[in-house]
Coordinates of C-alpha atoms in Angstrom, one line a residue:
Chain C
X167 CA -27.3 15.9 -31.5
X168 CA -28.5 13.2 -29.0
X169 CA -27.3 12.8 -25.5
X170 CA -25.5 9.6 -26.5
X171 CA -23.6 11.5 -29.2
X172 CA -22.6 14.2 -26.8
X173 CA -21.4 11.4 -24.5
X174 CA -19.3 10.0 -27.3
X175 CA -17.7 13.4 -27.9
X176 CA -17.0 13.7 -24.2
X177 CA -15.5 10.2 -24.1
X178 CA -13.2 11.0 -27.0
X179 CA -12.1 14.2 -25.3
X180 CA -11.2 12.3 -22.1
X181 CA -9.5 9.6 -24.1
X182 CA -7.4 12.2 -25.9
X183 CA -6.3 13.7 -22.6
X184 CA -5.5 10.3 -21.0
X185 CA -3.7 9.0 -24.2
X186 CA -1.5 12.1 -24.1
X187 CA -0.5 11.4 -20.6
X188 CA 0.2 7.7 -21.3
X189 CA 1.9 8.3 -24.6
X190 CA 4.1 11.3 -23.6
X191 CA 6.9 9.3 -21.8
X192 CA 7.2 6.8 -24.7
X193 CA 7.1 9.5 -27.3
X194 CA 9.6 11.7 -25.5
X195 CA 11.9 8.7 -25.0
X196 CA 11.8 8.0 -28.7
X197 CA 12.4 11.6 -29.6
X198 CA 15.4 11.9 -27.3
X199 CA 16.9 8.6 -28.5
X200 CA 17.1 9.8 -32.1
X201 CA 18.6 13.3 -31.3
X202 CA 22.1 14.5 -31.6
X203 CA 23.6 16.0 -28.4
X204 CA 23.0 19.5 -29.8
X205 CA 19.3 18.9 -30.3
X206 CA 18.8 17.5 -26.8
X207 CA 19.3 21.1 -25.6
X208 CA 16.4 22.3 -27.8
X209 CA 13.9 20.6 -25.5
X210 CA 10.3 20.5 -26.8
X211 CA 11.1 23.1 -29.5
X212 CA 11.9 20.4 -32.0
X213 CA 10.1 17.2 -31.1
X214 CA 11.1 15.4 -34.3
X215 CA 14.8 16.2 -34.8
X216 CA 15.8 17.9 -38.0
X217 CA 18.3 15.1 -38.7
X218 CA 17.1 12.0 -36.9
X219 CA 20.0 9.7 -36.1
X220 CA 20.3 6.1 -35.1
X221 CA 23.8 6.7 -33.9
X222 CA 22.8 6.5 -30.3
X223 CA 21.4 3.0 -30.7
X224 CA 24.6 2.1 -32.6
X225 CA 26.7 3.5 -29.8
X226 CA 24.8 1.6 -27.1
X227 CA 24.6 -1.7 -29.0
X228 CA 28.2 -1.6 -30.2
X229 CA 29.2 -2.0 -26.6
X230 CA 29.7 -5.7 -26.2
X231 CA 28.7 -5.5 -22.6
X232 CA 25.3 -4.1 -23.4
X233 CA 24.5 -7.2 -25.6
X234 CA 25.6 -9.3 -22.7
X235 CA 23.2 -7.5 -20.4
X236 CA 20.4 -8.1 -22.8
X237 CA 21.2 -11.7 -23.1
X238 CA 21.5 -12.1 -19.3
X239 CA 18.1 -10.4 -18.9
X240 CA 16.6 -12.8 -21.4
X241 CA 18.2 -15.9 -20.0
X242 CA 17.3 -15.2 -16.4
X243 CA 13.8 -14.2 -17.0
X244 CA 13.0 -17.1 -19.4
X245 CA 14.6 -19.7 -17.1
X246 CA 12.9 -18.1 -14.0
X247 CA 9.5 -18.1 -15.8
X248 CA 10.0 -21.8 -16.8
X249 CA 10.9 -22.8 -13.3
X250 CA 7.8 -20.9 -11.9
X251 CA 5.7 -22.9 -14.3
X252 CA 7.3 -26.2 -13.5
X253 CA 6.7 -25.7 -9.8
X254 CA 3.2 -24.4 -10.4
X255 CA 1.8 -27.1 -12.7
X256 CA 1.5 -30.0 -10.3
X257 CA 0.1 -27.7 -7.5
X258 CA -2.4 -26.1 -9.8
X259 CA -3.5 -29.5 -11.1
X260 CA -4.0 -30.8 -7.6
X261 CA -6.0 -27.7 -6.6
X262 CA -8.1 -28.0 -9.6
X263 CA -8.8 -31.8 -9.7
X264 CA -8.2 -33.4 -6.3
X265 CA -10.4 -32.1 -3.5
X266 CA -8.5 -32.1 -0.2
X267 CA -8.6 -30.6 3.2
X268 CA -6.6 -27.5 3.4
X269 CA -7.1 -26.6 -0.2
X270 CA -8.4 -23.2 0.7
X271 CA -5.5 -22.6 3.0
X272 CA -3.0 -23.5 0.2
X273 CA -4.6 -21.1 -2.2
X274 CA -4.9 -18.3 0.3
X275 CA -1.3 -18.9 1.4
X276 CA -0.2 -18.5 -2.2
X277 CA -2.1 -15.3 -2.4
X278 CA -0.7 -14.1 0.9
X279 CA 3.0 -14.7 0.0
X280 CA 2.6 -12.6 -3.1
X281 CA 2.1 -9.7 -0.8
X282 CA 5.5 -10.2 0.8
X283 CA 8.0 -7.8 -0.7
X284 CA 11.1 -9.6 -2.2
X285 CA 13.0 -7.1 -0.1
X286 CA 11.8 -8.9 3.1
X287 CA 12.9 -12.4 2.0
X288 CA 16.1 -11.2 0.4
X289 CA 17.6 -10.0 3.6
X290 CA 18.0 -13.5 5.0
X291 CA 18.4 -15.1 1.5
X292 CA 21.4 -12.9 0.8
X293 CA 23.1 -14.1 4.0
X294 CA 22.4 -17.8 3.4
X295 CA 23.6 -17.6 -0.2
X296 CA 26.7 -15.7 0.9
X297 CA 27.5 -18.4 3.5
X298 CA 26.8 -21.3 1.1
X299 CA 28.8 -19.6 -1.6
X300 CA 25.8 -19.3 -3.9
X301 CA 26.2 -15.6 -4.7
X302 CA 27.0 -14.6 -8.3
X303 CA 25.3 -17.7 -9.7
X304 CA 22.6 -17.4 -12.4
X305 CA 21.0 -20.4 -10.7
X306 CA 20.4 -18.6 -7.5
X307 CA 18.7 -15.7 -9.3
X308 CA 16.6 -18.2 -11.3
X309 CA 15.6 -20.0 -8.1
X310 CA 14.4 -16.8 -6.5
X311 CA 12.5 -15.8 -9.7
X312 CA 10.8 -19.2 -9.7
X313 CA 9.7 -18.7 -6.1
X314 CA 8.4 -15.2 -6.8
X315 CA 6.6 -16.2 -9.9
X316 CA 5.1 -19.5 -8.7
X317 CA 2.1 -18.2 -6.7
X318 CA 0.7 -16.1 -9.6
X319 CA 1.3 -19.1 -12.0
X320 CA -0.6 -21.5 -9.7
X321 CA -3.6 -19.1 -9.6
X322 CA -3.7 -18.6 -13.4
X323 CA -3.2 -22.3 -14.1
X324 CA -5.8 -23.4 -11.6
X325 CA -8.4 -21.2 -13.4
X326 CA -7.2 -22.6 -16.8
X327 CA -7.4 -26.3 -15.6
X328 CA -10.9 -25.6 -14.1
X329 CA -12.1 -24.7 -17.5
X330 CA -11.1 -28.0 -19.1
X331 CA -13.9 -30.6 -18.9
X332 CA -13.0 -33.4 -16.5
X333 CA -14.8 -36.0 -18.7
X334 CA -11.8 -36.2 -21.0
X335 CA -9.7 -37.3 -18.1
X336 CA -12.2 -39.7 -16.9
X337 CA -12.2 -41.4 -20.3
X338 CA -8.4 -41.6 -20.2
X339 CA -8.6 -43.0 -16.6
X340 CA -10.9 -45.8 -17.7
X341 CA -8.3 -46.6 -20.3
X342 CA -5.8 -47.1 -17.5
X343 CA -3.8 -43.9 -17.9
X344 CA -2.0 -42.7 -14.8
X345 CA -2.6 -39.2 -13.5
X346 CA 0.8 -38.0 -14.6
X347 CA 0.1 -39.3 -18.1
X348 CA -3.3 -37.6 -18.1
X349 CA -1.7 -34.4 -17.1
X350 CA 1.1 -34.6 -19.7
X351 CA -0.9 -35.9 -22.6
X352 CA -4.4 -34.4 -22.2
X353 CA -4.5 -31.5 -19.7
X354 CA -1.3 -29.6 -20.6
X355 CA -1.9 -29.6 -24.4
X356 CA -5.4 -28.3 -23.7
X357 CA -4.1 -25.6 -21.4
X358 CA -1.6 -24.2 -23.9
X359 CA -2.9 -20.7 -23.9
X360 CA -3.1 -20.5 -20.1
X361 CA 0.5 -21.9 -19.8
X362 CA 1.7 -19.4 -22.4
X363 CA 0.0 -16.5 -20.6
X364 CA 1.5 -17.5 -17.2
X365 CA 4.9 -18.0 -18.8
X366 CA 4.9 -14.6 -20.5
X367 CA 3.6 -12.8 -17.4
X368 CA 6.2 -14.3 -15.1
X369 CA 8.9 -13.6 -17.7
X370 CA 7.9 -10.0 -18.1
X371 CA 7.9 -9.6 -14.3
X372 CA 11.4 -11.1 -14.2
X373 CA 12.6 -8.8 -16.9
X374 CA 11.5 -5.9 -14.7
X375 CA 13.1 -7.3 -11.6
X376 CA 15.9 -5.1 -10.2
X377 CA 16.3 -6.0 -6.6
X378 CA 17.0 -9.7 -6.9
X379 CA 19.8 -9.5 -9.5
X380 CA 21.2 -6.3 -8.0
X381 CA 21.7 -8.0 -4.7
X382 CA 22.6 -11.5 -5.7
X383 CA 24.9 -10.7 -8.7
X384 CA 27.9 -8.6 -7.8
X385 CA 29.9 -9.0 -11.0
X386 CA 29.1 -6.6 -13.8
X387 CA 29.2 -9.2 -16.6
X388 CA 26.4 -11.2 -14.9
X389 CA 24.0 -8.3 -14.7
X390 CA 20.7 -8.3 -16.6
X391 CA 19.7 -5.1 -18.4
X392 CA 17.5 -3.8 -15.6
X393 CA 20.5 -3.5 -13.3
X394 CA 22.8 -2.3 -16.1
X395 CA 20.7 0.7 -17.0
X396 CA 20.5 1.8 -13.4
X397 CA 24.3 1.6 -13.2
X398 CA 24.6 3.4 -16.6
X399 CA 22.2 6.2 -15.5
X400 CA 24.6 6.9 -12.6
X401 CA 27.4 7.6 -15.1
X402 CA 25.6 9.8 -17.7
X403 CA 25.7 13.6 -17.8
X404 CA 23.6 16.2 -19.6
X405 CA 25.7 15.6 -22.8
X406 CA 24.8 11.9 -22.9
X407 CA 21.1 12.1 -22.2
X408 CA 20.4 10.8 -25.7
X409 CA 22.4 7.7 -25.0
X410 CA 20.5 7.0 -21.8
X411 CA 17.3 7.4 -23.7
X412 CA 18.4 4.9 -26.3
X413 CA 19.5 2.5 -23.6
X414 CA 16.2 2.8 -21.8
X415 CA 14.3 2.3 -25.0
X416 CA 16.2 -0.9 -25.7
X417 CA 15.6 -2.1 -22.2
X418 CA 11.9 -1.4 -22.3
X419 CA 11.0 -2.4 -25.9
X420 CA 11.4 -6.2 -25.6
X421 CA 8.9 -6.5 -22.7
X422 CA 6.5 -4.0 -24.2
X423 CA 6.5 -5.7 -27.7
X424 CA 6.0 -9.2 -26.4
X425 CA 3.3 -8.1 -24.1
X426 CA 1.5 -6.0 -26.7
X427 CA 1.7 -8.8 -29.3
X428 CA 0.2 -11.3 -26.8
X429 CA -2.0 -9.0 -24.8
X430 CA -5.3 -10.3 -25.9
X431 CA -4.4 -13.8 -24.6
X432 CA -2.8 -12.5 -21.4
X433 CA -5.6 -10.0 -20.5
X434 CA -8.1 -12.8 -21.0
X435 CA -6.2 -15.0 -18.6
X436 CA -5.9 -12.2 -16.1
X437 CA -9.5 -11.3 -16.3
X438 CA -10.7 -14.8 -15.8
X439 CA -8.3 -15.0 -12.9
X440 CA -9.5 -11.7 -11.5
X441 CA -13.2 -12.9 -11.7
X442 CA -12.5 -16.2 -9.9
X443 CA -10.1 -14.6 -7.4
Chain M
X175 CA -12.3 -55.6 -15.3
X176 CA -8.9 -54.0 -14.5
X177 CA -10.2 -50.7 -16.0
X178 CA -13.2 -50.9 -13.7
X179 CA -10.9 -51.6 -10.7
X180 CA -8.6 -48.7 -11.6
X181 CA -11.7 -46.5 -11.7
X182 CA -12.9 -47.7 -8.3
X183 CA -9.4 -47.2 -6.8
X184 CA -8.9 -43.8 -8.2
X185 CA -12.3 -42.4 -9.1
X186 CA -12.1 -39.0 -10.7
X187 CA -11.4 -36.2 -8.3
X188 CA -9.8 -38.6 -5.7
X189 CA -6.3 -39.3 -4.7
X190 CA -3.4 -38.0 -2.7
X191 CA -2.8 -34.3 -3.3
X192 CA 0.5 -34.1 -1.3
X193 CA 3.0 -35.4 -3.9
X194 CA 1.6 -32.9 -6.3
X195 CA 1.8 -30.0 -3.8
X196 CA 5.2 -30.9 -2.6
X197 CA 7.3 -28.7 -4.9
X198 CA 5.1 -25.6 -4.3
X199 CA 4.9 -26.1 -0.6
X200 CA 8.7 -26.7 -0.4
X201 CA 9.2 -23.4 -2.2
X202 CA 6.8 -21.6 0.1
X203 CA 8.7 -22.9 3.1
X204 CA 12.2 -22.4 1.8
X205 CA 11.7 -19.0 0.2
X206 CA 9.0 -17.4 2.3
X207 CA 8.3 -19.0 5.7
X208 CA 11.8 -19.7 6.9
X209 CA 13.2 -16.4 5.6
X210 CA 10.5 -14.5 7.4
X211 CA 11.2 -16.4 10.6
X212 CA 14.9 -15.6 10.1
X213 CA 14.0 -11.9 9.7
X214 CA 12.3 -12.1 13.0
X215 CA 15.4 -13.6 14.6
X216 CA 17.7 -11.0 13.0
X217 CA 15.5 -8.2 14.2
X218 CA 16.3 -9.2 17.8
X219 CA 20.0 -9.5 17.1
X220 CA 23.0 -7.2 16.5
X221 CA 24.0 -8.7 13.1
X222 CA 25.5 -6.6 10.4
X223 CA 25.7 -7.6 6.7
X224 CA 29.4 -8.5 7.3
X225 CA 29.4 -9.8 10.9
X226 CA 27.0 -12.5 12.2
X227 CA 24.9 -12.0 15.2
X228 CA 26.6 -12.4 18.6
X229 CA 23.5 -12.9 20.6
X230 CA 20.1 -11.7 21.4
X231 CA 19.8 -8.0 21.7
X232 CA 17.3 -5.2 21.5
X233 CA 19.8 -2.5 20.8
X234 CA 19.3 -2.6 17.0
X235 CA 15.5 -2.4 17.4
X236 CA 15.8 0.4 19.9
X237 CA 18.3 2.3 17.6
X238 CA 16.2 2.0 14.5
X239 CA 12.8 2.7 16.1
X240 CA 14.3 5.7 17.9
X241 CA 15.9 7.0 14.7
X242 CA 14.2 10.3 13.9
X243 CA 14.4 9.5 10.2
X244 CA 12.0 6.6 10.7
X245 CA 9.2 8.9 11.7
X246 CA 9.7 11.0 8.6
X247 CA 9.9 7.9 6.4
X248 CA 6.7 6.4 7.8
X249 CA 4.9 9.7 7.2
X250 CA 6.1 9.9 3.6
X251 CA 5.1 6.2 3.1
X252 CA 1.6 6.8 4.5
X253 CA 1.1 9.8 2.2
X254 CA 2.6 8.0 -0.9
X255 CA 0.4 5.0 -0.4
X256 CA -2.8 6.8 0.5
X257 CA -2.5 9.2 -2.5
X258 CA -1.6 6.5 -4.9
X259 CA -4.5 4.2 -3.7
X260 CA -7.0 6.9 -4.4
X261 CA -5.5 8.2 -7.6
X262 CA -4.7 4.8 -9.1
X263 CA -8.3 3.6 -8.5
X264 CA -10.0 6.7 -9.7
X265 CA -7.9 6.6 -12.9
X266 CA -8.4 2.8 -13.3
X267 CA -12.1 3.0 -12.7
X268 CA -12.7 5.9 -15.0
X269 CA -10.7 4.3 -17.8
X270 CA -12.4 0.9 -17.4
X271 CA -15.8 2.5 -17.5
X272 CA -14.9 4.7 -20.4
X273 CA -13.6 1.6 -22.3
X274 CA -16.8 -0.4 -21.6
X275 CA -18.9 2.5 -22.7
X276 CA -16.8 3.0 -25.8
X277 CA -17.1 -0.7 -26.7
X278 CA -20.9 -0.6 -26.2
X279 CA -21.2 2.4 -28.5
X280 CA -18.8 0.9 -31.0
X281 CA -16.3 3.7 -30.7
X282 CA -13.0 3.2 -32.5
X283 CA -9.6 3.0 -30.8
X284 CA -10.6 1.3 -27.6
X285 CA -8.3 -1.6 -28.1
X286 CA -5.4 0.7 -29.0
X287 CA -6.0 2.8 -25.9
X288 CA -6.1 -0.2 -23.6
X289 CA -2.9 -1.4 -25.2
X290 CA -1.2 1.9 -24.5
X291 CA -2.1 1.8 -20.8
X292 CA -0.9 -1.8 -20.5
X293 CA 2.3 -1.0 -22.3
X294 CA 3.2 1.5 -19.4
X295 CA 2.5 -1.4 -17.0
X296 CA 5.2 -3.7 -18.3
X297 CA 7.9 -1.0 -18.3
X298 CA 10.5 -2.1 -15.7
X299 CA 10.4 0.0 -12.5
X300 CA 13.9 1.2 -12.9
X301 CA 13.3 2.3 -16.5
X302 CA 10.1 4.0 -15.3
X303 CA 12.1 6.1 -12.8
X304 CA 14.8 6.9 -15.4
X305 CA 12.2 7.9 -18.1
X306 CA 10.3 10.2 -15.8
X307 CA 13.6 11.6 -14.6
X308 CA 14.1 12.7 -18.2
X309 CA 10.6 14.2 -18.4
X310 CA 11.0 16.0 -15.0
X311 CA 14.4 17.3 -16.0
X312 CA 14.6 20.8 -14.5
X313 CA 17.0 22.2 -17.1
X314 CA 15.4 24.7 -19.6
X315 CA 15.3 21.9 -22.2
X316 CA 13.6 19.3 -19.9
X317 CA 10.4 18.0 -21.4
X318 CA 7.7 19.2 -19.0
X319 CA 9.4 22.5 -18.3
X320 CA 10.0 23.3 -21.9
X321 CA 6.3 22.4 -22.7
X322 CA 5.1 24.6 -19.8
X323 CA 7.4 27.3 -21.1
X324 CA 5.2 27.5 -24.3
X325 CA 2.2 28.0 -22.1
X326 CA 4.0 30.8 -20.3
X327 CA 4.1 28.7 -17.1
X328 CA 6.8 27.2 -14.9
X329 CA 9.5 26.3 -14.6
X330 CA 8.4 23.8 -11.9
X331 CA 11.0 22.4 -9.5
X332 CA 9.8 18.8 -10.2
X333 CA 12.5 17.0 -8.4
X334 CA 14.4 19.5 -6.3
X335 CA 11.5 20.8 -4.2
X336 CA 10.7 18.3 -1.5
X337 CA 6.9 18.5 -1.8
X338 CA 7.0 18.6 -5.6
X339 CA 9.3 15.6 -5.6
X340 CA 6.7 13.5 -3.8
X341 CA 4.0 14.6 -6.3
X342 CA 6.4 13.7 -9.2
X343 CA 6.9 10.2 -7.7
X344 CA 3.1 9.8 -7.5
X345 CA 2.7 10.9 -11.1
X346 CA 5.4 8.4 -12.3
X347 CA 3.7 5.6 -10.2
X348 CA 0.3 6.5 -11.6
X349 CA 1.6 6.2 -15.2
X350 CA 2.8 2.7 -14.5
X351 CA 0.3 1.4 -12.0
X352 CA -3.1 2.4 -13.5
X353 CA -3.3 -0.6 -15.8
X354 CA -3.7 -3.1 -12.9
X355 CA -6.8 -1.3 -11.5
X356 CA -8.1 -0.9 -15.0
X357 CA -7.9 -4.7 -15.6
X358 CA -9.6 -5.5 -12.3
X359 CA -12.4 -3.0 -12.8
X360 CA -12.9 -3.8 -16.4
X361 CA -13.4 -7.5 -15.4
X362 CA -15.8 -6.5 -12.6
X363 CA -17.8 -4.2 -14.8
X364 CA -18.1 -6.8 -17.5
X365 CA -19.4 -9.2 -14.9
X366 CA -22.5 -7.1 -14.2
X367 CA -25.5 -8.6 -16.0
X368 CA -26.4 -6.2 -18.9
X369 CA -30.1 -6.7 -18.1
X370 CA -29.7 -4.4 -15.1
X371 CA -28.7 -1.6 -17.4
X372 CA -31.6 -2.3 -19.7
X373 CA -34.0 -2.0 -16.8
X374 CA -32.4 1.3 -15.8
X375 CA -32.8 2.6 -19.3
X376 CA -36.5 1.6 -19.3
X377 CA -36.8 3.5 -16.1
X378 CA -35.2 6.5 -17.8
X379 CA -32.5 6.6 -15.2
X380 CA -29.7 9.1 -16.1
X381 CA -26.0 8.0 -16.4
X382 CA -25.1 9.3 -12.9
X383 CA -28.1 7.6 -11.3
X384 CA -27.3 4.4 -13.1
X385 CA -23.7 4.6 -12.0
X386 CA -24.7 5.2 -8.3
X387 CA -27.5 2.7 -8.2
X388 CA -26.0 -0.2 -10.3
X389 CA -22.4 0.1 -11.2
X390 CA -21.0 1.3 -7.9
X391 CA -22.9 -1.0 -5.5
X392 CA -22.1 -4.1 -7.7
X393 CA -18.5 -3.2 -8.0
X394 CA -18.0 -2.5 -4.3
X395 CA -16.3 -5.8 -3.6
X396 CA -13.9 -5.4 -6.5
X397 CA -13.1 -1.9 -5.3
X398 CA -12.5 -3.1 -1.8
X399 CA -10.2 -6.0 -2.8
X400 CA -8.4 -3.8 -5.3
X401 CA -7.8 -1.1 -2.7
X402 CA -5.9 -3.6 -0.6
X403 CA -3.9 -5.1 -3.6
X404 CA -3.0 -1.7 -4.8
X405 CA -2.0 -0.6 -1.2
X406 CA 0.3 -3.5 -0.8
X407 CA 1.8 -3.0 -4.3
X408 CA 2.4 0.6 -3.6
X409 CA 3.9 -0.1 -0.2
X410 CA 6.4 -2.5 -1.8
X411 CA 7.3 -0.1 -4.6
X412 CA 10.8 1.3 -4.4
X413 CA 12.8 0.7 -7.6
X414 CA 11.1 3.5 -9.6
X415 CA 11.6 5.9 -6.7
X416 CA 15.2 4.8 -6.4
X417 CA 15.8 5.6 -10.0
X418 CA 13.8 8.8 -10.1
X419 CA 14.9 10.6 -6.9
X420 CA 17.0 8.2 -4.9
X421 CA 14.8 9.1 -2.0
X422 CA 15.7 12.8 -2.1
X423 CA 15.9 15.6 -2.0
X424 CA 16.9 14.9 1.6
X425 CA 14.5 12.2 2.7
X426 CA 11.5 13.8 0.9
X427 CA 10.7 10.7 -1.1
X428 CA 12.2 8.0 0.9
X429 CA 9.5 5.4 1.5
X430 CA 9.7 2.5 4.0
X431 CA 10.8 0.0 1.3
X432 CA 13.6 2.2 0.1
X433 CA 14.7 3.0 3.6
X434 CA 14.9 -0.7 4.4
X435 CA 16.9 -1.3 1.2
X436 CA 19.3 1.6 2.1
X437 CA 19.6 0.4 5.8
X438 CA 20.6 -3.1 4.8
X439 CA 22.5 -2.7 1.6
X440 CA 24.2 0.7 2.0
X441 CA 24.6 1.0 5.8
X442 CA 25.0 -2.8 6.1
X443 CA 22.9 -2.7 9.2
X444 CA 21.3 -6.1 9.0
X445 CA 19.6 -6.1 12.4
X446 CA 18.1 -2.7 11.8
X447 CA 17.1 -3.6 8.3
X448 CA 15.4 -6.7 9.6
X449 CA 13.3 -4.6 12.0
X450 CA 12.2 -2.4 9.1
X451 CA 11.6 -5.5 6.9
X452 CA 9.4 -6.8 9.7
X453 CA 7.5 -3.5 9.7
X454 CA 7.0 -3.8 6.0
X455 CA 5.9 -7.4 6.3
X456 CA 3.5 -6.6 9.1
X457 CA 1.9 -3.8 7.2
X458 CA 1.6 -6.0 4.1
X459 CA 0.1 -8.9 6.0
X460 CA -2.4 -6.7 7.9
X461 CA -3.6 -5.4 4.6
X462 CA -3.8 -8.9 3.2
X463 CA -5.9 -10.1 6.2
X464 CA -8.3 -7.3 5.2
X465 CA -8.8 -9.1 1.9
X466 CA -9.7 -12.3 3.7
X467 CA -12.2 -10.3 5.8
X468 CA -13.7 -8.7 2.7
X469 CA -13.9 -12.0 1.0
X470 CA -15.7 -13.6 3.9
X471 CA -18.2 -10.8 3.8
X472 CA -19.3 -12.0 0.4
X473 CA -20.1 -15.5 1.7
X474 CA -22.3 -14.0 4.4
X475 CA -24.4 -11.7 2.2

């Protein structure tokens, strides 16, 4: 066998090892979620339960509150992603098309604020919102999501806009179109996949967000799923492990499925952003 | 004629950028710049979460900086960040290079493998902590301990032993965080002109020699930038640790971000928390300035 073939064998051996590590948590979660309480105590002895049951999912989803948490999570992350995009589009367009002094500073500033932990800014934001009576409002959470997601969106969209030939816009300009019209009619339609990538990425980030809703939303019925499972985990015991597993799986699955379905597009956007950045 | 004038007044690539930048700049000011200034102000006050500041004071700063717990927290944070930065990048780099090699050799399953690593990346931090909590369960039926039992090993005190708990927190973070480094390194490796590798092959350079002479030097900048990004991300991580160990046992896994969170939102010590937040901010910004410095290096060479 040639050296390259031996290399392939070694590669596959390494892949198998790594895949086992990355797969184990998902597989175990799935296994626990379809067990009866008695089978939870069998540990790894019976990875696929003798009588797989969907009762755990039924039990979790029949709780009306749980559906509310899922809906809250979806609502907050989608609106937050949309807001981040709305804030980012004009800035990304200016950074891509209008040369101006301080452009580098704006882009570096956007990169720098991404390094600030939401924890740092939430300390004062919580106080202001508390004073202004803005706690427990979806809008407050959405506004913070917009602010947290905007910098990444500007970077991704700038790279997308840079890739669109400027000649198309020049032609429209000669026809007397304003910049806003050009943006809306020509640039944005051509930037569809970049816009979609930025939206999905910010939305997935928001779905994972725990700190912001945990601090700004005090009422249980307003919580998104990420806060709800944390709270739920505090109330489970050994005999309800299978329910926690089912709840975790339900919380994780939407983000993973959306991301996996769209990963080719998103990874391409991230890679071109990484190369430019 | 009007069209020509329009073109002269607003030639492509000209115009006022500020109306376009206004929303983004306003958000930067309102949600980042002013809050950070407010954190500085609070750090020099005696405010609690329920009572406003009564005046300037250094008491809170003295109290929190003199807190013996802080020293322990900072040591834990340094270990957690340092180990993660090395481990995440080694894992990310190995996987990226393996995938690139696999793609070149036409091996099957590369896309599926990449998808699996990315799937772990989008798991919410809280869920990450809860899932690994199930895996590290120390009861006889816990995943890892029952698996180790088959090999005649263990049981391991994954979460109840202070040292092991930190190792467990690193493992959970590695599972979730590797994907980021993988993407960055994959992009950087794909950016290296293939012709360099063809030349190396003509020179009969072995894989290790090729890696040391071509891959590593040309990826040095990506590795440098990524080290900083990963350090800051790890520094700011706390929700997965909160769900996995809650910072325990004792303070064994309480990193600076979690300590800040607990100080403000459990102890309601706003002034003390602001001091910690400032530390967190300063550490993050120092690391970020490093990126700028590395980036400038590129222009020079």
